[in-house]
CSV table of C-alpha atoms in Angstrom, one decimal:
chain,number,residue,atom,x,y,z
A,1,MET,CA,-0.1,-0.4,0.2
A,2,THR,CA,1.6,3.1,-1.2
A,3,LYS,CA,1.7,5.9,1.8
A,4,THR,CA,0.5,9.5,1.0
A,5,ALA,CA,3.2,11.8,1.6
A,6,ALA,CA,2.6,14.8,4.2
A,7,PRO,CA,1.4,18.5,3.5
A,8,THR,CA,4.5,20.2,3.6
A,9,THR,CA,4.3,23.2,6.1
A,10,LEU,CA,5.9,26.5,4.8
A,11,ALA,CA,8.3,27.6,7.6
A,12,ALA,CA,7.3,31.0,9.2
A,13,PHE,CA,9.6,33.7,10.2
A,14,PRO,CA,11.9,34.0,12.1
A,15,VAL,CA,13.0,30.3,10.8
A,16,ALA,CA,15.0,29.7,13.7
A,17,LEU,CA,16.2,31.8,17.0
A,18,GLY,CA,19.0,32.1,19.3
A,19,GLY,CA,20.6,34.7,21.7
A,20,ARG,CA,22.7,36.2,18.4
A,21,VAL,CA,19.0,36.8,16.7
A,22,PHE,CA,17.5,38.2,19.6
A,23,PHE,CA,20.5,40.9,19.7
A,24,ALA,CA,20.4,41.5,15.8
A,25,ALA,CA,16.7,42.3,17.2
A,26,TRP,CA,17.6,45.0,19.4
A,27,CYS,CA,19.9,46.7,16.9
A,28,TRP,CA,17.3,47.0,14.8
A,29,ILE,CA,14.7,48.2,17.1
A,30,LEU,CA,16.8,50.8,18.3
A,31,SER,CA,16.8,52.5,15.1
A,32,LEU,CA,13.8,54.3,16.8
A,33,GLY,CA,16.5,56.5,18.0
A,34,PHE,CA,17.7,58.1,14.8
A,35,PHE,CA,13.9,59.6,14.8
A,36,ALA,CA,14.1,60.7,18.2
A,37,ALA,CA,17.9,62.8,17.4
A,38,GLU,CA,16.9,64.2,14.7
A,39,ALA,CA,13.7,65.7,15.9
A,40,ILE,CA,15.8,66.9,18.8
A,41,VAL,CA,18.5,68.7,16.7
A,42,GLN,CA,15.7,70.1,14.4
A,43,ALA,CA,14.0,71.6,17.5
A,44,ALA,CA,18.1,73.2,18.3
A,45,SER,CA,18.5,74.6,15.0
A,46,LYS,CA,19.2,78.4,15.2
A,47,ALA,CA,18.0,78.8,11.5
A,48,PRO,CA,15.1,77.9,9.5
A,49,TYR,CA,14.9,74.6,9.0
A,50,SER,CA,11.7,72.6,7.3
A,51,MET,CA,11.1,68.7,6.6
A,52,VAL,CA,10.2,69.5,3.2
A,53,GLU,CA,13.4,71.7,2.2
A,54,ASN,CA,16.1,70.8,3.9
A,55,TYR,CA,18.4,67.3,3.8
A,56,ILE,CA,18.8,65.7,6.4
A,57,SER,CA,22.6,66.1,6.4
A,58,ASP,CA,21.9,70.0,6.9
A,59,LEU,CA,21.6,69.0,11.1
A,60,GLY,CA,24.9,67.9,11.1
A,61,ALA,CA,26.5,70.5,9.6
A,62,THR,CA,29.3,71.3,12.0
A,63,ARG,CA,29.4,75.4,11.0
A,64,CYS,CA,27.1,77.7,10.6
A,65,GLY,CA,27.2,78.9,7.2
A,66,THR,CA,25.0,78.4,3.6
A,67,VAL,CA,25.9,75.2,2.3
A,68,THR,CA,25.7,74.3,-1.4
A,69,ILE,CA,25.4,71.1,-2.8
A,70,GLN,CA,24.8,71.0,-7.1
A,71,MET,CA,21.6,73.3,-7.1
A,72,TYR,CA,20.8,73.1,-3.6
A,73,GLU,CA,21.5,76.1,-1.2
A,74,ALA,CA,20.7,76.5,2.2
A,75,TYR,CA,21.7,78.8,5.1
A,76,VAL,CA,22.1,76.1,8.4
A,77,CYS,CA,23.0,76.7,12.1
A,78,SER,CA,23.1,73.3,13.7
A,79,PRO,CA,24.3,73.6,17.5
A,80,MET,CA,23.6,70.1,18.3
A,81,HIS,CA,25.1,68.6,15.1
A,82,GLY,CA,27.2,66.5,17.4
A,83,LEU,CA,23.5,64.2,18.1
A,84,MET,CA,22.9,64.1,14.5
A,85,ASN,CA,26.2,62.9,13.2
A,86,THR,CA,26.2,60.1,16.0
A,87,ALA,CA,23.1,59.0,15.6
A,88,TYR,CA,24.4,58.1,12.0
A,89,VAL,CA,27.2,56.5,12.7
A,90,THR,CA,25.5,54.5,15.9
A,91,VAL,CA,22.1,53.6,13.5
A,92,GLY,CA,24.7,52.4,10.8
A,93,ALA,CA,26.4,50.2,12.8
A,94,LEU,CA,23.6,48.9,14.7
A,95,ALA,CA,22.0,47.9,11.4
A,96,ALA,CA,25.1,46.2,10.1
A,97,ILE,CA,25.7,44.6,13.1
A,98,GLY,CA,21.9,43.2,13.0
A,99,ALA,CA,22.6,42.4,9.3
A,100,LEU,CA,25.3,39.9,10.0
A,101,LEU,CA,23.9,38.4,13.7
A,102,SER,CA,20.4,38.1,11.8
A,103,ARG,CA,21.4,35.4,9.4
A,104,PRO,CA,19.9,32.0,11.0
A,105,ALA,CA,16.0,34.5,11.3
A,106,TRP,CA,16.0,34.2,7.3
A,107,PRO,CA,15.3,31.4,4.6
A,108,ALA,CA,18.2,29.5,3.1
A,109,GLY,CA,18.8,31.0,-0.1
A,110,LYS,CA,21.2,33.3,-2.2
A,111,GLN,CA,18.4,36.5,-2.1
A,112,ALA,CA,18.7,36.6,1.9
A,113,THR,CA,22.1,36.3,2.2
A,114,THR,CA,22.7,39.0,-0.8
A,115,GLY,CA,20.2,40.8,0.8
A,116,LEU,CA,21.3,40.9,4.8
A,117,ALA,CA,25.3,41.6,3.0
A,118,LEU,CA,23.4,44.8,1.2
A,119,VAL,CA,21.8,45.8,4.3
A,120,GLY,CA,25.3,45.6,6.0
A,121,ILE,CA,26.8,48.0,3.3
A,122,ALA,CA,23.8,50.3,3.6
A,123,GLY,CA,24.7,50.3,7.1
A,124,ILE,CA,28.2,51.7,6.5
A,125,GLY,CA,27.0,53.8,4.4
A,126,ALA,CA,25.6,55.5,7.1
A,127,VAL,CA,28.5,55.7,9.6
A,128,ILE,CA,30.7,57.3,6.8
A,129,ALA,CA,27.9,59.6,6.1
A,130,GLY,CA,28.0,61.0,9.9
A,131,ALA,CA,31.9,60.3,10.1
A,132,TYR,CA,32.2,62.7,7.6
A,133,PRO,CA,29.6,65.8,7.6
A,134,GLU,CA,28.4,67.8,4.4
A,135,ASP,CA,30.4,70.5,5.5
A,136,VAL,CA,33.6,68.6,6.6
A,137,ASN,CA,34.2,66.6,3.6
A,138,LEU,CA,31.3,66.3,1.3
A,139,ASP,CA,32.7,63.7,-1.5
A,140,LEU,CA,33.0,61.2,1.4
A,141,HIS,CA,29.4,62.4,2.6
A,142,LEU,CA,28.0,61.3,-0.6
A,143,LEU,CA,29.7,58.5,-0.8
A,144,GLY,CA,28.1,57.2,2.4
A,145,ALA,CA,25.0,57.9,1.1
A,146,LEU,CA,25.1,56.8,-2.0
A,147,LEU,CA,25.8,53.3,0.1
A,148,ALA,CA,23.2,54.0,2.5
A,149,VAL,CA,20.2,54.5,0.6
A,150,PRO,CA,20.1,52.8,-3.3
A,151,MET,CA,21.5,49.5,-1.3
A,152,SER,CA,19.3,49.7,1.9
A,153,ASN,CA,16.0,49.4,-0.9
A,154,ILE,CA,17.8,46.8,-3.0
A,155,GLY,CA,19.1,44.8,0.4
A,156,MET,CA,14.9,44.9,1.4
A,157,LEU,CA,14.0,44.3,-1.7
A,158,LEU,CA,16.1,40.5,-1.9
A,159,LEU,CA,15.1,39.9,1.6
A,160,ALA,CA,11.2,40.5,0.4
A,161,LEU,CA,11.7,37.5,-2.2
A,162,SER,CA,13.4,35.0,0.0
A,163,LEU,CA,10.3,35.9,2.2
A,164,ARG,CA,7.5,35.5,-0.2
A,165,ARG,CA,7.1,31.4,0.6
A,166,HIS,CA,8.3,31.9,3.9
A,167,MET,CA,5.8,35.1,4.8
A,168,PRO,CA,3.6,36.2,2.7
A,169,ALA,CA,2.4,38.8,4.6
A,170,LEU,CA,5.9,40.1,5.6
A,171,ALA,CA,7.2,39.9,2.3
A,172,ILE,CA,4.7,42.4,0.5
A,173,PHE,CA,5.6,44.9,3.8
A,174,THR,CA,8.7,44.7,2.8
A,175,GLY,CA,8.0,45.4,-0.9
A,176,LEU,CA,5.6,48.2,-0.1
A,177,MET,CA,9.0,49.8,2.0
A,178,VAL,CA,11.1,48.9,-1.3
A,179,LEU,CA,8.4,50.7,-3.4
A,180,VAL,CA,8.3,54.1,-0.6
A,181,GLY,CA,11.9,53.8,-0.9
A,182,LEU,CA,12.8,53.9,-4.4
A,183,THR,CA,10.4,56.0,-5.1
A,184,GLY,CA,11.6,58.9,-3.2
A,185,LEU,CA,15.6,57.8,-4.5
A,186,VAL,CA,14.0,58.3,-8.1
A,187,LEU,CA,12.6,61.6,-7.0
A,188,THR,CA,15.4,63.0,-5.6
A,189,THR,CA,16.9,63.1,-8.5
A,190,ILE,CA,14.2,64.8,-10.5
A,191,PRO,CA,14.3,68.5,-8.7
A,192,GLN,CA,12.2,70.1,-11.3
A,193,LEU,CA,9.4,68.6,-10.4
A,194,GLY,CA,9.1,70.8,-7.3
A,195,ILE,CA,9.6,68.5,-4.7
A,196,GLY,CA,11.2,69.2,-1.7
A,197,ILE,CA,14.7,67.8,-1.3
A,198,GLY,CA,14.0,67.2,2.4
A,199,LEU,CA,10.5,65.0,1.8
A,200,THR,CA,12.1,63.0,-1.1
A,201,GLU,CA,15.1,62.1,1.0
A,202,ARG,CA,13.3,61.0,3.9
A,203,LEU,CA,10.8,59.0,1.3
A,204,ALA,CA,13.6,57.4,0.1
A,205,GLY,CA,15.1,56.6,4.1
A,206,TYR,CA,12.7,56.4,6.5
A,207,PRO,CA,11.0,53.2,5.3
A,208,PHE,CA,14.7,51.4,5.9
A,209,GLU,CA,14.5,52.4,9.6
A,210,ILE,CA,11.0,51.6,9.9
A,211,TRP,CA,11.4,48.2,8.1
A,212,LYS,CA,14.1,47.1,11.0
A,213,THR,CA,11.8,48.4,13.6
A,214,VAL,CA,9.4,46.0,12.6
A,215,ILE,CA,11.6,42.9,11.6
A,216,GLY,CA,13.3,43.4,15.2
A,217,THR,CA,9.9,43.5,16.9
A,218,LEU,CA,8.5,40.6,14.9
A,219,ILE,CA,11.9,38.6,15.8
A,220,LEU,CA,11.1,39.7,20.0
A,221,ILE,CA,7.5,38.6,19.4
A,222,ALA,CA,8.1,35.0,18.0
A,223,GLY,CA,10.8,34.6,20.4
A,224,LEU,CA,8.1,35.4,23.6
A,225,ARG,CA,5.3,33.3,21.5
A,226,ARG,CA,7.9,30.3,21.2
A,227,SER,CA,9.3,30.3,24.8
A,228,THR,CA,5.5,30.2,26.1
A,229,PRO,CA,4.0,26.8,26.9
A,230,ASP,CA,1.2,25.9,24.8
A,231,THR,CA,-1.5,25.6,27.9
A,232,ASN,CA,-4.0,23.9,24.9
A,233,ARG,CA,-1.7,21.1,25.6
A,234,PRO,CA,-3.4,18.0,27.2
A,235,ALA,CA,-1.6,17.2,30.5
A,236,THR,CA,0.4,14.2,30.0
A,237,GLU,CA,-1.9,11.2,31.6
A,238,PRO,CA,-0.4,9.9,34.9
A,239,THR,CA,1.8,6.6,34.6
A,240,ARG,CA,-0.4,4.3,35.9
A,241,LYS,CA,1.3,1.5,39.0
A,242,ARG,CA,1.1,-2.2,38.3
A,243,ARG,CA,-1.0,-4.4,40.9
A,244,SER,CA,1.1,-6.1,42.7
A,245,ARG,CA,0.2,-9.5,42.3
């Protein structure tokens, strides 16, 4: 008699857990600190600052004065520039560490491996951008930005593809983040449209920070669920004592 094969159960995300994966999750959740740092530094700015019209990098400028980047020109004066640049470096380092340590959580295959490698490169780019503010070394600052934004979006795209069988809903969410990010990235190259550079830059970069926070949170939630005993499982029936003869 031929046995009927049991249906294959698709693995969920995260695929595997462990100490390093939990540490990676916290690294990515701490990405939220970037938004807090940006808000604090913006509030302390001595020059008019608009999230629609100004680059985020203007908050990291070390001196008061006019910044010129191709067609862009703005007067900047950010007394708390040190906090902004530290946030760039810290969040970038955490992104790279999280990408390295979270590998067991992702499906096997080249898509996930390459995607995480690109996320790590994006993190290194953010470190470079923070270490070299726009008014200190513009070339290196732009190099860091070039590594951070495009690489993060391509990395997320590959990770979305790796998740499409394991967790379709998360793959769709990741794909939406990529769509917003790439749209913002394209819009930054078309200033003729009149859309503020600050807005398009944030559309290009913010989805990555949001995505990392969501992924990290999902990993922690999965850890809590898997460590909680299943109360619905029936108790083991006690072993009956043998009757003595």
